[in-house]
Coordinates of N, CA, C and O in Angstrom, one line a residue:
X1 N 0.8 -1.2 0.0 CA 0.0 0.0 0.0 C 0.9 1.2 0.0 O 1.9 1.3 0.6
X2 N 0.4 2.3 -0.7 CA 1.1 3.5 -0.8 C 1.1 4.4 0.5 O 0.2 4.2 1.3
X3 N 1.9 5.4 0.5 CA 2.0 6.3 1.6 C 0.7 7.1 1.8 O 0.3 7.4 2.9
X4 N 0.0 7.4 0.7 CA -1.2 8.2 0.8 C -2.3 7.4 1.5 O -3.1 8.0 2.2
X5 N -2.3 6.1 1.4 CA -3.3 5.2 2.0 C -3.1 5.3 3.5 O -4.0 5.4 4.3
X6 N -1.8 5.2 4.0 CA -1.5 5.2 5.4 C -1.9 6.6 5.9 O -2.5 6.7 7.0
X7 N -1.5 7.7 5.2 CA -1.9 9.0 5.7 C -3.4 9.2 5.8 O -3.9 9.8 6.7
X8 N -4.1 8.7 4.8 CA -5.6 8.8 4.8 C -6.1 8.1 6.0 O -7.0 8.6 6.6
X9 N -5.6 6.9 6.3 CA -6.1 6.2 7.5 C -5.8 6.9 8.8 O -6.6 6.9 9.7
X10 N -4.7 7.6 8.8 CA -4.4 8.4 10.0 C -5.3 9.5 10.2 O -5.7 9.8 11.3
X11 N -5.7 10.2 9.1 CA -6.7 11.2 9.1 C -8.0 10.7 9.7 O -8.6 11.3 10.5
X12 N -8.5 9.6 9.1 CA -9.7 9.0 9.6 C -9.6 8.7 11.1 O -10.5 9.0 11.8
X13 N -8.5 8.1 11.5 CA -8.4 7.7 12.9 C -8.4 8.9 13.8 O -9.0 8.9 14.9
X14 N -7.8 10.0 13.4 CA -7.8 11.3 14.2 C -9.2 11.9 14.2 O -9.6 12.4 15.3
X15 N -9.9 11.8 13.1 CA -11.3 12.4 13.1 C -12.2 11.5 14.1 O -13.0 12.1 14.8
X16 N -12.0 10.2 14.1 CA -12.8 9.4 15.0 C -12.4 9.7 16.4 O -13.3 9.8 17.3
X17 N -11.1 9.9 16.7 CA -10.7 10.3 18.0 C -11.3 11.6 18.5 O -11.5 11.8 19.7
X18 N -11.6 12.5 17.5 CA -12.3 13.7 17.9 C -13.8 13.6 18.0 O -14.5 14.6 18.3
X19 N -14.3 12.4 17.8 CA -15.8 12.2 18.1 C -16.6 11.8 16.9 O -17.8 11.6 17.1
X20 N -16.1 11.8 15.7 CA -16.9 11.4 14.5 C -16.9 9.9 14.5 O -16.1 9.2 14.9
X21 N -18.0 9.4 13.9 CA -18.1 8.0 13.6 C -17.2 7.7 12.4 O -16.7 8.6 11.7
X22 N -16.9 6.4 12.2 CA -16.0 6.1 11.1 C -16.6 6.5 9.7 O -15.9 7.1 8.9
X23 N -17.9 6.3 9.5 CA -18.6 6.8 8.3 C -18.5 8.3 8.2 O -18.2 8.8 7.1
X24 N -18.7 9.0 9.3 CA -18.7 10.5 9.2 C -17.3 10.9 8.9 O -17.1 11.8 8.1
X25 N -16.3 10.3 9.5 CA -14.9 10.7 9.2 C -14.5 10.4 7.7 O -13.9 11.2 7.0
X26 N -15.0 9.2 7.2 CA -14.7 8.9 5.8 C -15.4 9.9 4.8 O -14.8 10.3 3.8
X27 N -16.6 10.2 5.1 CA -17.4 11.1 4.2 C -16.8 12.5 4.3 O -16.6 13.1 3.2
X28 N -16.5 13.0 5.5 CA -15.9 14.3 5.6 C -14.5 14.3 4.9 O -14.2 15.3 4.2
X29 N -13.7 13.3 5.1 CA -12.4 13.3 4.4 C -12.6 13.3 2.9 O -11.9 14.0 2.1
X30 N -13.6 12.5 2.4 CA -13.8 12.5 0.9 C -14.2 13.9 0.4 O -13.8 14.3 -0.6
X31 N -15.1 14.5 1.2 CA -15.5 15.9 0.8 C -14.4 16.9 0.8 O -14.4 17.8 0.0
X32 N -13.4 16.7 1.7 CA -12.3 17.7 1.7 C -11.5 17.5 0.4 O -10.8 18.4 0.0
X33 N -11.5 16.3 -0.1 CA -10.8 16.0 -1.4 C -11.6 16.4 -2.6 O -11.0 16.8 -3.6
X34 N -12.9 16.2 -2.5 CA -13.7 16.4 -3.7 C -14.3 17.8 -3.8 O -14.6 18.3 -4.9
X35 N -14.5 18.5 -2.7 CA -15.2 19.8 -2.7 C -16.7 19.4 -2.8 O -17.1 18.5 -2.2
X36 N -17.4 20.1 -3.6 CA -18.8 19.8 -3.8 C -18.9 18.5 -4.6 O -18.2 18.3 -5.5
X37 N -19.8 17.6 -4.1 CA -19.9 16.3 -4.8 C -21.3 15.7 -4.5 O -21.9 16.0 -3.5
X38 N -21.6 14.8 -5.4 CA -22.9 14.1 -5.2 C -22.7 12.8 -4.4 O -21.5 12.4 -4.2
X39 N -23.8 12.2 -4.0 CA -23.7 11.0 -3.2 C -22.9 9.9 -3.9 O -22.1 9.2 -3.3
X40 N -23.1 9.7 -5.2 CA -22.3 8.7 -5.9 C -20.8 8.9 -5.9 O -20.0 7.9 -5.6
X41 N -20.4 10.1 -6.0 CA -19.0 10.4 -5.9 C -18.4 10.2 -4.5 O -17.4 9.7 -4.3
X42 N -19.2 10.7 -3.5 CA -18.8 10.5 -2.1 C -18.7 9.0 -1.8 O -17.7 8.6 -1.2
X43 N -19.7 8.3 -2.2 CA -19.7 6.8 -2.0 C -18.4 6.2 -2.6 O -17.8 5.4 -1.9
X44 N -18.1 6.5 -3.8 CA -16.9 5.9 -4.4 C -15.6 6.3 -3.8 O -14.7 5.4 -3.6
X45 N -15.5 7.5 -3.3 CA -14.2 8.0 -2.7 C -14.1 7.6 -1.2 O -13.1 7.2 -0.8
X46 N -15.2 7.7 -0.5 CA -15.2 7.4 0.9 C -15.2 5.9 1.3 O -14.9 5.6 2.4
X47 N -15.6 5.1 0.3 CA -15.8 3.7 0.6 C -16.8 3.4 1.7 O -16.6 2.7 2.7
X48 N -17.9 4.1 1.6 CA -19.0 4.0 2.5 C -20.2 3.6 1.6 O -20.4 4.1 0.5
X49 N -21.0 2.6 2.1 CA -22.2 2.2 1.3 C -23.0 3.4 0.9 O -23.3 4.3 1.7
X50 N -23.4 3.4 -0.4 CA -24.2 4.6 -0.9 C -25.4 4.9 0.0 O -25.7 6.1 0.2
X51 N -26.1 3.9 0.4 CA -27.3 4.1 1.2 C -26.9 4.8 2.6 O -27.8 5.5 3.1
X52 N -25.7 4.6 3.1 CA -25.3 5.2 4.3 C -24.8 6.6 4.2 O -24.8 7.3 5.2
X53 N -24.5 7.0 3.0 CA -24.0 8.3 2.7 C -25.0 9.4 3.1 O -24.7 10.4 3.7
X54 N -26.3 9.1 2.7 CA -27.4 10.1 3.0 C -27.5 10.4 4.5 O -27.5 11.6 4.9
X55 N -27.6 9.4 5.3 CA -27.7 9.6 6.7 C -26.5 10.3 7.4 O -26.6 11.1 8.3
X56 N -25.3 9.9 6.8 CA -24.1 10.4 7.3 C -24.0 11.9 7.0 O -23.6 12.7 7.9
X57 N -24.4 12.3 5.8 CA -24.4 13.7 5.5 C -25.4 14.5 6.4 O -25.0 15.6 6.8
X58 N -26.5 13.9 6.7 CA -27.5 14.6 7.5 C -26.9 14.8 8.9 O -27.1 15.9 9.5
X59 N -26.2 13.8 9.5 CA -25.6 13.9 10.8 C -24.5 15.0 10.8 O -24.4 15.8 11.7
X60 N -23.7 15.0 9.7 CA -22.6 16.0 9.6 C -23.2 17.4 9.5 O -22.6 18.3 10.0
X61 N -24.3 17.5 8.8 CA -24.9 18.8 8.6 C -25.5 19.3 10.0 O -25.4 20.4 10.4
X62 N -26.1 18.4 10.7 CA -26.7 18.7 12.0 C -25.6 19.2 13.0 O -25.8 20.1 13.8
X63 N -24.4 18.6 12.8 CA -23.2 19.0 13.7 C -22.6 20.4 13.2 O -21.7 20.9 13.8
X64 N -23.1 20.8 12.0 CA -22.5 22.1 11.5 C -21.2 21.9 10.8 O -20.4 22.9 10.5
X65 N -20.9 20.7 10.4 CA -19.6 20.4 9.7 C -19.7 20.5 8.2 O -18.7 20.9 7.6
X66 N -20.8 20.2 7.6 CA -21.0 20.3 6.2 C -22.3 21.0 5.9 O -23.2 21.1 6.8
X67 N -22.5 21.5 4.7 CA -23.8 22.0 4.2 C -24.2 21.2 3.1 O -23.4 20.9 2.2
X68 N -25.5 20.8 3.1 CA -26.0 20.0 2.0 C -27.0 20.8 1.2 O -27.5 21.8 1.7

C-alpha cells in the first residue's frame, strides 16, 4: 500500500478520536478532497455504502460540519 493510504487512514483515525463515527470521518475526508460532490462520488471515494452516505451527510450537517 502506498503512503497516501497510510496518511488517509491516520486522518480517519484522528477524526474518529475527535468524536466522529467512522462513516462520518470517511465522508468528511472524501468531501475535503472532492469539494462539492454528489452521493455517488462521495460513495466511491469514501468507501461508504451509498445508502449510508445520505444519513451520514445529515448527521454531519446537524453538527454544522457540512452544508448539503
